[in-house]
Amino acid sequence: MTAAKPIARPRLWHGLWWLAVVLVWVACLMPPPALPPLTDNSDKWQHLLAYFVLAGSGVQLWRGARALSLLAGALLLMGAAIELAQGLLTSSRMAAPADMLANSV
């Protein structure tokens, strides 16, 4: 028995989910765009929204306690890994514990 939900066009929907994961990585590691100054911690909503979309769409794709626990754990690890990568691999981004918290919410 599979943990994937029976949906129409599963390859398409799973592929789009993985594409969203890649886009989050790319967006988090590329230099930030020039934007007007934001209020303190306003970018936390962007983190919250990105992981909400990944988690919410993942719940639509997979079922079962084990699969959903793995999804949650993987997204938590991804949020931590992205923050670590920002601190180690980029000069235009910095690792922020508050961002990791926003990713986890």
CSV table of C-alpha atoms in Angstrom, one decimal:
chain,number,residue,atom,x,y,z
A,1,MET,CA,0.0,0.0,0.0
A,2,THR,CA,1.3,3.4,-0.9
A,3,ALA,CA,1.3,6.6,1.2
A,4,ALA,CA,0.3,8.7,-1.9
A,5,LYS,CA,-3.3,9.7,-2.1
A,6,PRO,CA,-5.3,8.4,-5.1
A,7,ILE,CA,-5.4,11.6,-7.3
A,8,ALA,CA,-5.8,12.3,-11.0
A,9,ARG,CA,-2.4,12.9,-12.6
A,10,PRO,CA,-0.2,12.0,-9.6
A,11,ARG,CA,3.0,12.5,-11.5
A,12,LEU,CA,2.0,16.1,-12.4
A,13,TRP,CA,1.0,17.0,-8.9
A,14,HIS,CA,4.0,15.4,-7.2
A,15,GLY,CA,6.3,17.0,-9.8
A,16,LEU,CA,4.8,20.4,-9.1
A,17,TRP,CA,5.3,19.9,-5.4
A,18,TRP,CA,9.0,19.1,-5.9
A,19,LEU,CA,9.3,22.1,-8.2
A,20,ALA,CA,7.9,24.2,-5.4
A,21,VAL,CA,10.6,22.8,-3.1
A,22,VAL,CA,13.3,23.6,-5.6
A,23,LEU,CA,11.9,27.1,-6.1
A,24,VAL,CA,12.0,27.7,-2.3
A,25,TRP,CA,15.6,26.7,-2.2
A,26,VAL,CA,16.5,28.9,-5.2
A,27,ALA,CA,14.6,31.9,-3.8
A,28,CYS,CA,16.3,31.5,-0.4
A,29,LEU,CA,19.8,31.2,-1.8
A,30,MET,CA,19.8,33.8,-4.6
A,31,PRO,CA,20.7,37.4,-3.8
A,32,PRO,CA,17.6,39.3,-2.5
A,33,PRO,CA,15.9,41.7,-4.8
A,34,ALA,CA,16.2,45.4,-4.2
A,35,LEU,CA,13.1,46.3,-2.3
A,36,PRO,CA,12.1,49.3,-0.3
A,37,PRO,CA,12.9,49.0,3.4
A,38,LEU,CA,10.6,46.6,5.2
A,39,THR,CA,9.5,46.7,8.8
A,40,ASP,CA,11.4,44.5,11.2
A,41,ASN,CA,10.6,40.8,10.8
A,42,SER,CA,8.1,41.4,8.0
A,43,ASP,CA,9.9,38.7,5.9
A,44,LYS,CA,8.8,36.1,8.4
A,45,TRP,CA,5.4,36.1,6.7
A,46,GLN,CA,7.1,35.1,3.5
A,47,HIS,CA,8.8,32.2,5.3
A,48,LEU,CA,5.5,31.2,6.9
A,49,LEU,CA,3.6,31.3,3.6
A,50,ALA,CA,6.2,29.3,1.7
A,51,TYR,CA,6.2,26.5,4.2
A,52,PHE,CA,2.4,26.7,4.7
A,53,VAL,CA,2.0,26.1,0.9
A,54,LEU,CA,4.5,23.2,0.9
A,55,ALA,CA,3.0,21.6,4.0
A,56,GLY,CA,-0.6,22.2,2.9
A,57,SER,CA,0.0,20.8,-0.6
A,58,GLY,CA,1.9,17.9,0.8
A,59,VAL,CA,-1.1,16.9,3.0
A,60,GLN,CA,-3.1,16.9,-0.2
A,61,LEU,CA,-0.6,14.5,-1.9
A,62,TRP,CA,0.2,12.0,0.9
A,63,ARG,CA,-1.8,10.2,3.6
A,64,GLY,CA,-1.2,8.3,6.7
A,65,ALA,CA,0.5,9.2,10.0
A,66,ARG,CA,3.9,7.9,8.9
A,67,ALA,CA,4.0,9.8,5.6
A,68,LEU,CA,2.7,13.0,7.1
A,69,SER,CA,5.2,12.7,10.0
A,70,LEU,CA,8.0,12.3,7.4
A,71,LEU,CA,6.7,15.3,5.5
A,72,ALA,CA,6.7,17.5,8.6
A,73,GLY,CA,10.2,16.3,9.6
A,74,ALA,CA,11.5,16.8,6.1
A,75,LEU,CA,10.2,20.4,6.0
A,76,LEU,CA,11.6,21.1,9.4
A,77,LEU,CA,15.0,19.8,8.3
A,78,MET,CA,14.7,21.8,5.0
A,79,GLY,CA,14.1,25.0,6.9
A,80,ALA,CA,17.1,24.4,9.1
A,81,ALA,CA,19.3,23.4,6.1
A,82,ILE,CA,18.3,26.5,4.1
A,83,GLU,CA,19.2,28.8,7.0
A,84,LEU,CA,22.6,27.0,7.4
A,85,ALA,CA,23.2,27.2,3.6
A,86,GLN,CA,22.4,30.9,3.7
A,87,GLY,CA,25.0,31.5,6.4
A,88,LEU,CA,27.7,29.3,4.8
A,89,LEU,CA,27.2,29.6,1.0
A,90,THR,CA,26.0,33.2,0.4
A,91,SER,CA,27.4,36.6,1.1
A,92,SER,CA,24.1,38.4,0.5
A,93,ARG,CA,22.0,36.3,2.9
A,94,MET,CA,22.4,35.5,6.6
A,95,ALA,CA,21.2,32.7,8.7
A,96,ALA,CA,18.5,33.8,11.2
A,97,PRO,CA,17.1,31.7,14.0
A,98,ALA,CA,13.8,33.7,13.7
A,99,ASP,CA,13.6,32.7,10.1
A,100,MET,CA,14.0,29.0,11.1
A,101,LEU,CA,11.2,29.5,13.6
A,102,ALA,CA,8.9,31.0,11.0
A,103,ASN,CA,9.7,28.1,8.7
A,104,SER,CA,8.7,25.7,11.4
A,105,VAL,CA,5.4,27.3,12.3
